[in-house]
Amino acid sequence: MENFIITLLIGSLVGVIFYKLKVPGGMMVGAVVGVSIFNILTDIAYMPIEGRIVAQMIAGAFIGSGLEKSDLKRLKNIFKPIATILIALLILNLVVGFIIYYISPMDLVTSFMCAIPGGMNDTPIISGEMGADSAKVAVMQFIRMVFGIGIFPSMISKLSKLEQFKADELENESYERKTIIDNNSKNLILTLLLAITFGTIGRLSGIPAGTLVFSMAGVIGLKLSTNRAYLPKWIRRLAQVLSGTYVGSGIVYNDLLEMKYLVGPAVVLILGYGITCIFVGTFIHKKFSIPIKDSMLACTPAGASDMALIAADIGVKSADVIVIQVIRMVVVISVFPQIISIIASLIG
């Protein structure tokens, strides 16, 4: 018990430091870094599996509570672009995953999970449940997120100024996303109870990532039927610390030495997402008459909350980008792990 408390305190402290330093995904990244260093030096870091389970339930609930009725209404207008993006991302996930598998010593499931276009906070805990190396997945997802937030938007802004895009840029009516939040304690308790109940059912089901997926599905049902789903950001931070602490507590010195094998896979990952962002974004722009900035941002490997901030910075007014990112997250987290599990079991 003492080791657990010390481990959690270190994860929380370093997580807060990284968060204050504005490191992307700082709470989780800081917890991973702090606890992994502590474990390498002392070999006493400890986080029970229940910590990961709770983190999955909260992560699923948070994703579910972020979906709005207006998103589903808007879906009929942007269904084809979303379908195109999801198919492209699935193909990218599988292709890059296979390449990583062949150029590195990582197993197939870990390779696929390194390349999955999920979230920095959600993917590592799903990976652990699927038997993948969650430490390596966390590193690769962090690299993807840093490039998605820090590099890709600048690249998109510059590309959008090219003559071939200026010539056919259209002024579309901007869609404004309607967000409804009823932030009272009763709704918080109801959301948590629903997440725990459905998350437990999901865990017992034996479905890959079932805890997170069922928790998310239950809260989505609550949000769409009553608009009462609510989770404050501090609970999300708690889940990030629990997840990061769990990942960090499993990292030993040999894992640190093996990080050198991630250089090649990281390059492949960034090139894959960069090429997809440009070519699929351009295709969607041409095919569906969506502004080039919107279409490329929709293909960018970052989260909906990040996109909300980035989009405004580079002059994107429509909320379609955010809606697409929310739908992408829901589908990727719930469907892609199942596909990866099936492929891995078939290949053996």
Short mmCIF file of C-alpha atoms in Angstrom, two decimals:
data_model
loop_
_atom_site.label_atom_id
_atom_site.label_comp_id
_atom_site.label_asym_id
_atom_site.label_seq_id
_atom_site.Cartn_x
_atom_site.Cartn_y
_atom_site.Cartn_z
CA MET A 1 0.00 0.00 0.00
CA GLU A 2 2.87 2.35 0.84
CA ASN A 3 4.49 1.77 -2.56
CA PHE A 4 1.17 2.47 -4.28
CA ILE A 5 0.72 5.80 -2.46
CA ILE A 6 4.31 6.89 -3.19
CA THR A 7 3.93 5.89 -6.85
CA LEU A 8 0.65 7.78 -7.22
CA LEU A 9 2.09 10.88 -5.54
CA ILE A 10 5.12 10.90 -7.85
CA GLY A 11 2.92 10.40 -10.91
CA SER A 12 0.61 13.22 -9.82
CA LEU A 13 3.44 15.62 -8.96
CA VAL A 14 5.41 15.17 -12.18
CA GLY A 15 2.15 15.16 -14.15
CA VAL A 16 1.19 18.54 -12.73
CA ILE A 17 4.68 19.90 -13.49
CA PHE A 18 4.48 18.79 -17.13
CA TYR A 19 0.93 20.16 -17.36
CA LYS A 20 2.05 23.54 -16.03
CA LEU A 21 4.90 23.52 -18.56
CA LYS A 22 2.20 23.09 -21.27
CA VAL A 23 3.64 19.79 -22.53
CA PRO A 24 1.01 18.15 -24.82
CA GLY A 25 -0.80 15.50 -22.78
CA GLY A 26 1.25 16.76 -19.85
CA MET A 27 -0.59 15.00 -17.01
CA MET A 28 -0.17 11.57 -18.56
CA VAL A 29 3.27 12.14 -20.07
CA GLY A 30 4.56 13.54 -16.79
CA ALA A 31 3.16 10.60 -14.84
CA VAL A 32 4.82 8.14 -17.24
CA VAL A 33 8.18 9.93 -17.05
CA GLY A 34 8.14 10.44 -13.28
CA VAL A 35 7.01 6.94 -12.33
CA SER A 36 9.23 5.19 -14.89
CA ILE A 37 12.33 6.99 -13.56
CA PHE A 38 11.26 6.14 -10.01
CA ASN A 39 10.79 2.48 -10.95
CA ILE A 40 14.10 2.24 -12.82
CA LEU A 41 15.94 3.69 -9.82
CA THR A 42 14.11 1.79 -7.07
CA ASP A 43 12.13 -1.08 -8.65
CA ILE A 44 9.27 -0.49 -6.19
CA ALA A 45 6.77 1.51 -8.27
CA TYR A 46 3.34 -0.10 -8.04
CA MET A 47 -0.05 0.58 -9.58
CA PRO A 48 -2.73 -2.14 -9.37
CA ILE A 49 -4.65 -3.13 -12.49
CA GLU A 50 -7.73 -1.51 -10.95
CA GLY A 51 -6.08 1.85 -11.66
CA ARG A 52 -6.03 1.09 -15.37
CA ILE A 53 -9.64 -0.10 -15.27
CA VAL A 54 -10.83 3.10 -13.59
CA ALA A 55 -8.85 5.16 -16.10
CA GLN A 56 -10.55 3.32 -18.98
CA MET A 57 -14.00 3.91 -17.52
CA ILE A 58 -13.34 7.63 -17.08
CA ALA A 59 -11.75 7.94 -20.54
CA GLY A 60 -14.77 6.28 -22.15
CA ALA A 61 -17.17 8.48 -20.20
CA PHE A 62 -15.27 11.62 -21.17
CA ILE A 63 -15.37 10.76 -24.88
CA GLY A 64 -19.07 9.92 -24.62
CA SER A 65 -19.96 13.12 -22.80
CA GLY A 66 -18.27 15.14 -25.55
CA LEU A 67 -20.72 13.98 -28.24
CA GLU A 68 -23.63 16.32 -28.94
CA LYS A 69 -27.02 15.82 -30.59
CA SER A 70 -26.04 18.53 -33.05
CA ASP A 71 -23.06 16.37 -34.10
CA LEU A 72 -25.38 13.57 -35.22
CA LYS A 73 -27.65 16.02 -37.03
CA ARG A 74 -24.63 17.47 -38.80
CA LEU A 75 -23.39 13.97 -39.64
CA LYS A 76 -25.75 13.64 -42.61
CA ASN A 77 -24.04 16.64 -44.24
CA ILE A 78 -20.49 15.39 -43.73
CA PHE A 79 -20.99 11.61 -43.73
CA LYS A 80 -19.06 10.99 -46.95
CA PRO A 81 -15.99 13.01 -45.90
CA ILE A 82 -15.97 11.26 -42.52
CA ALA A 83 -16.28 7.83 -44.14
CA THR A 84 -13.43 8.69 -46.51
CA ILE A 85 -11.21 9.82 -43.64
CA LEU A 86 -11.97 6.74 -41.51
CA ILE A 87 -11.24 4.33 -44.37
CA ALA A 88 -8.00 6.16 -45.15
CA LEU A 89 -6.96 6.13 -41.48
CA LEU A 90 -7.71 2.42 -41.14
CA ILE A 91 -5.61 1.62 -44.21
CA LEU A 92 -2.85 3.88 -42.87
CA ASN A 93 -3.03 2.20 -39.46
CA LEU A 94 -2.63 -1.26 -40.96
CA VAL A 95 0.08 -0.34 -43.49
CA VAL A 96 2.20 1.63 -41.01
CA GLY A 97 1.60 -1.06 -38.38
CA PHE A 98 2.94 -3.78 -40.67
CA ILE A 99 5.95 -1.64 -41.63
CA ILE A 100 6.76 -0.99 -37.96
CA TYR A 101 6.40 -4.71 -37.26
CA TYR A 102 8.92 -5.61 -39.98
CA ILE A 103 11.52 -2.91 -39.19
CA SER A 104 11.47 -3.21 -35.40
CA PRO A 105 11.49 -5.93 -32.73
CA MET A 106 7.96 -4.99 -31.60
CA ASP A 107 5.17 -7.57 -31.78
CA LEU A 108 2.27 -7.13 -34.23
CA VAL A 109 -0.34 -5.84 -31.77
CA THR A 110 2.10 -3.28 -30.33
CA SER A 111 3.03 -2.16 -33.86
CA PHE A 112 -0.62 -1.67 -34.82
CA MET A 113 -1.41 0.18 -31.58
CA CYS A 114 1.60 2.47 -32.09
CA ALA A 115 0.06 3.55 -35.40
CA ILE A 116 -3.59 3.78 -34.36
CA PRO A 117 -5.08 7.29 -34.79
CA GLY A 118 -6.60 7.27 -31.31
CA GLY A 119 -5.87 9.51 -28.36
CA MET A 120 -2.69 9.89 -26.34
CA ASN A 121 -4.67 9.33 -23.15
CA ASP A 122 -6.82 6.42 -24.31
CA THR A 123 -4.63 4.30 -26.58
CA PRO A 124 -1.94 3.24 -24.07
CA ILE A 125 -4.49 1.91 -21.56
CA ILE A 126 -6.32 0.01 -24.33
CA SER A 127 -2.95 -1.36 -25.47
CA GLY A 128 -2.23 -2.75 -22.03
CA GLU A 129 -5.55 -4.59 -22.02
CA MET A 130 -4.81 -6.07 -25.46
CA GLY A 131 -1.40 -7.37 -24.36
CA ALA A 132 0.67 -4.77 -26.22
CA ASP A 133 3.70 -2.93 -24.84
CA SER A 134 1.91 0.14 -23.48
CA ALA A 135 5.16 2.01 -22.77
CA LYS A 136 6.23 1.97 -26.42
CA VAL A 137 2.68 2.77 -27.53
CA ALA A 138 2.63 5.78 -25.19
CA VAL A 139 5.91 7.10 -26.64
CA MET A 140 4.72 6.70 -30.24
CA GLN A 141 1.34 8.27 -29.50
CA PHE A 142 3.09 11.20 -27.82
CA ILE A 143 5.25 11.73 -30.93
CA ARG A 144 2.15 11.58 -33.14
CA MET A 145 0.33 14.07 -30.94
CA VAL A 146 3.26 16.52 -30.80
CA PHE A 147 3.51 16.58 -34.59
CA GLY A 148 -0.28 16.73 -34.92
CA ILE A 149 -0.48 19.78 -32.67
CA GLY A 150 2.85 21.49 -33.28
CA ILE A 151 3.85 20.84 -36.90
CA PHE A 152 0.87 19.85 -39.04
CA PRO A 153 -1.24 23.02 -38.51
CA SER A 154 1.66 25.25 -39.65
CA MET A 155 2.19 22.99 -42.66
CA ILE A 156 -1.52 23.17 -43.52
CA SER A 157 -1.56 26.95 -43.18
CA LYS A 158 1.35 27.25 -45.64
CA LEU A 159 -0.08 24.72 -48.11
CA SER A 160 -3.46 26.49 -48.15
CA LYS A 161 -1.76 29.60 -49.55
CA LEU A 162 -0.55 27.79 -52.69
CA GLU A 163 -2.09 29.05 -55.93
CA GLN A 164 -3.81 25.77 -56.84
CA PHE A 165 -5.78 25.90 -53.59
CA LYS A 166 -6.48 29.64 -53.72
CA ALA A 167 -8.00 29.30 -57.17
CA ASP A 168 -10.77 26.92 -56.13
CA GLU A 169 -11.28 27.93 -52.50
CA LEU A 170 -14.96 28.36 -51.76
CA GLU A 171 -16.68 30.49 -49.18
CA ASN A 172 -18.94 28.02 -47.40
CA GLU A 173 -21.43 28.85 -44.71
CA SER A 174 -19.75 28.17 -41.39
CA TYR A 175 -21.31 25.54 -39.17
CA GLU A 176 -21.38 26.46 -35.48
CA ARG A 177 -21.32 23.53 -33.07
CA LYS A 178 -23.88 23.67 -30.25
CA THR A 179 -22.46 22.47 -26.93
CA ILE A 180 -24.79 21.76 -24.03
CA ILE A 181 -23.26 21.23 -20.57
CA ASP A 182 -25.36 20.81 -17.43
CA ASN A 183 -22.60 20.78 -14.83
CA ASN A 184 -24.26 19.87 -11.56
CA SER A 185 -23.22 17.23 -9.02
CA LYS A 186 -26.22 14.97 -9.69
CA ASN A 187 -25.29 14.68 -13.36
CA LEU A 188 -21.67 13.99 -12.42
CA ILE A 189 -22.68 11.14 -10.08
CA LEU A 190 -25.12 9.73 -12.66
CA THR A 191 -22.44 9.83 -15.37
CA LEU A 192 -19.86 8.09 -13.16
CA LEU A 193 -22.34 5.40 -12.07
CA LEU A 194 -23.28 4.72 -15.68
CA ALA A 195 -19.62 4.62 -16.74
CA ILE A 196 -18.76 2.17 -13.94
CA THR A 197 -21.77 -0.06 -14.67
CA PHE A 198 -21.28 -0.24 -18.42
CA GLY A 199 -17.49 -0.37 -18.06
CA THR A 200 -17.81 -3.40 -15.78
CA ILE A 201 -20.11 -5.11 -18.28
CA GLY A 202 -17.58 -4.34 -21.01
CA ARG A 203 -14.72 -5.80 -19.00
CA LEU A 204 -16.68 -8.99 -18.30
CA SER A 205 -17.61 -9.29 -21.99
CA GLY A 206 -14.04 -10.13 -22.98
CA ILE A 207 -14.22 -7.75 -25.96
CA PRO A 208 -10.90 -5.96 -26.70
CA ALA A 209 -11.03 -2.49 -25.08
CA GLY A 210 -14.49 -3.49 -23.79
CA THR A 211 -14.19 -1.47 -20.57
CA LEU A 212 -13.64 1.81 -22.41
CA VAL A 213 -15.99 1.07 -25.31
CA PHE A 214 -18.96 0.07 -23.13
CA SER A 215 -18.39 2.97 -20.75
CA MET A 216 -18.35 5.31 -23.74
CA ALA A 217 -21.49 3.75 -25.24
CA GLY A 218 -23.42 4.04 -21.97
CA VAL A 219 -22.55 7.70 -21.50
CA ILE A 220 -23.30 8.49 -25.17
CA GLY A 221 -26.77 7.04 -24.62
CA LEU A 222 -27.23 9.25 -21.56
CA LYS A 223 -25.95 12.35 -23.34
CA LEU A 224 -28.09 11.94 -26.45
CA SER A 225 -31.27 11.00 -24.58
CA THR A 226 -31.15 13.45 -21.66
CA ASN A 227 -28.15 15.81 -22.10
CA ARG A 228 -27.26 15.00 -18.49
CA ALA A 229 -23.82 13.44 -19.09
CA TYR A 230 -21.15 15.56 -17.43
CA LEU A 231 -17.55 15.12 -16.29
CA PRO A 232 -15.36 17.99 -15.07
CA LYS A 233 -11.85 18.31 -16.44
CA TRP A 234 -10.22 17.42 -13.11
CA ILE A 235 -11.63 13.89 -13.36
CA ARG A 236 -10.11 13.61 -16.82
CA ARG A 237 -6.79 14.71 -15.30
CA LEU A 238 -7.16 11.99 -12.66
CA ALA A 239 -7.65 9.37 -15.37
CA GLN A 240 -4.55 10.65 -17.16
CA VAL A 241 -2.49 10.33 -13.98
CA LEU A 242 -3.80 6.81 -13.28
CA SER A 243 -3.10 5.73 -16.85
CA GLY A 244 0.36 7.31 -16.94
CA THR A 245 1.26 5.90 -13.53
CA TYR A 246 0.18 2.42 -14.62
CA VAL A 247 2.29 2.61 -17.78
CA GLY A 248 5.28 4.07 -15.94
CA SER A 249 5.20 1.44 -13.19
CA GLY A 250 5.75 -1.27 -15.79
CA ILE A 251 8.85 0.33 -17.33
CA VAL A 252 12.21 -1.15 -16.32
CA TYR A 253 15.77 -0.39 -17.42
CA ASN A 254 15.66 -2.85 -20.34
CA ASP A 255 12.58 -1.05 -21.69
CA LEU A 256 14.55 2.19 -21.63
CA LEU A 257 17.33 0.60 -23.68
CA GLU A 258 14.79 -0.67 -26.22
CA MET A 259 13.49 2.86 -26.88
CA LYS A 260 16.30 3.25 -29.44
CA TYR A 261 14.30 0.92 -31.69
CA LEU A 262 11.51 3.52 -31.91
CA VAL A 263 13.44 6.01 -34.06
CA GLY A 264 12.69 4.25 -37.36
CA PRO A 265 9.04 3.52 -36.51
CA ALA A 266 8.55 7.15 -35.41
CA VAL A 267 9.82 8.42 -38.77
CA VAL A 268 7.52 6.00 -40.62
CA LEU A 269 4.59 7.07 -38.44
CA ILE A 270 5.05 10.80 -39.02
CA LEU A 271 5.65 10.40 -42.76
CA GLY A 272 2.56 8.21 -43.04
CA TYR A 273 0.31 10.69 -41.26
CA GLY A 274 1.85 13.65 -43.08
CA ILE A 275 1.27 12.11 -46.51
CA THR A 276 -2.27 11.06 -45.56
CA CYS A 277 -3.08 14.53 -44.25
CA ILE A 278 -1.99 16.16 -47.52
CA PHE A 279 -3.37 13.71 -50.08
CA VAL A 280 -6.61 12.68 -48.36
CA GLY A 281 -7.22 16.30 -47.32
CA THR A 282 -6.75 17.44 -50.92
CA PHE A 283 -9.04 14.67 -52.20
CA ILE A 284 -11.81 15.66 -49.76
CA HIS A 285 -11.34 19.31 -50.69
CA LYS A 286 -11.75 18.56 -54.41
CA LYS A 287 -14.44 15.88 -54.11
CA PHE A 288 -16.73 17.41 -51.49
CA SER A 289 -15.98 21.15 -51.92
CA ILE A 290 -14.72 21.53 -48.37
CA PRO A 291 -12.20 24.36 -47.74
CA ILE A 292 -8.65 23.02 -47.90
CA LYS A 293 -7.78 24.06 -44.33
CA ASP A 294 -10.87 22.31 -42.99
CA SER A 295 -10.24 19.13 -44.97
CA MET A 296 -6.57 18.83 -44.00
CA LEU A 297 -7.21 19.65 -40.35
CA ALA A 298 -9.91 16.97 -40.31
CA CYS A 299 -7.22 14.46 -41.36
CA THR A 300 -4.72 15.71 -38.76
CA PRO A 301 -3.80 13.24 -35.99
CA ALA A 302 -4.84 15.36 -33.01
CA GLY A 303 -7.85 15.51 -30.70
CA ALA A 304 -11.12 17.43 -30.95
CA SER A 305 -10.24 19.77 -28.10
CA ASP A 306 -6.85 20.53 -29.66
CA MET A 307 -8.48 21.12 -33.04
CA ALA A 308 -10.94 23.58 -31.51
CA LEU A 309 -8.02 25.79 -30.47
CA ILE A 310 -5.85 25.22 -33.54
CA ALA A 311 -8.64 25.78 -36.08
CA ALA A 312 -9.35 29.29 -34.81
CA ASP A 313 -5.64 30.14 -34.87
CA ILE A 314 -5.30 29.43 -38.60
CA GLY A 315 -8.58 31.01 -39.67
CA VAL A 316 -10.99 28.05 -39.76
CA LYS A 317 -14.47 29.18 -38.71
CA SER A 318 -16.59 26.05 -39.27
CA ALA A 319 -16.99 23.52 -36.44
CA ASP A 320 -17.11 20.63 -38.93
CA VAL A 321 -13.46 19.88 -38.15
CA ILE A 322 -14.30 19.37 -34.48
CA VAL A 323 -17.35 17.20 -35.29
CA ILE A 324 -15.24 15.04 -37.60
CA GLN A 325 -12.55 14.66 -34.93
CA VAL A 326 -15.15 13.66 -32.31
CA ILE A 327 -16.72 11.05 -34.61
CA ARG A 328 -13.23 9.83 -35.60
CA MET A 329 -12.30 9.34 -31.95
CA VAL A 330 -15.49 7.41 -31.16
CA VAL A 331 -15.10 5.09 -34.16
CA VAL A 332 -11.33 4.60 -33.81
CA ILE A 333 -11.50 3.77 -30.11
CA SER A 334 -14.48 1.42 -30.46
CA VAL A 335 -13.83 -0.28 -33.82
CA PHE A 336 -10.12 -0.21 -34.70
CA PRO A 337 -8.95 -2.32 -31.70
CA GLN A 338 -11.46 -5.02 -32.69
CA ILE A 339 -10.08 -5.08 -36.25
CA ILE A 340 -6.50 -5.15 -34.95
CA SER A 341 -7.36 -8.02 -32.59
CA ILE A 342 -8.93 -10.05 -35.41
CA ILE A 343 -5.99 -9.49 -37.79
CA ALA A 344 -3.43 -10.31 -35.09
CA SER A 345 -5.26 -13.53 -34.19
CA LEU A 346 -5.48 -14.58 -37.86
CA ILE A 347 -1.79 -13.95 -38.49
CA GLY A 348 -0.79 -15.37 -35.13
#
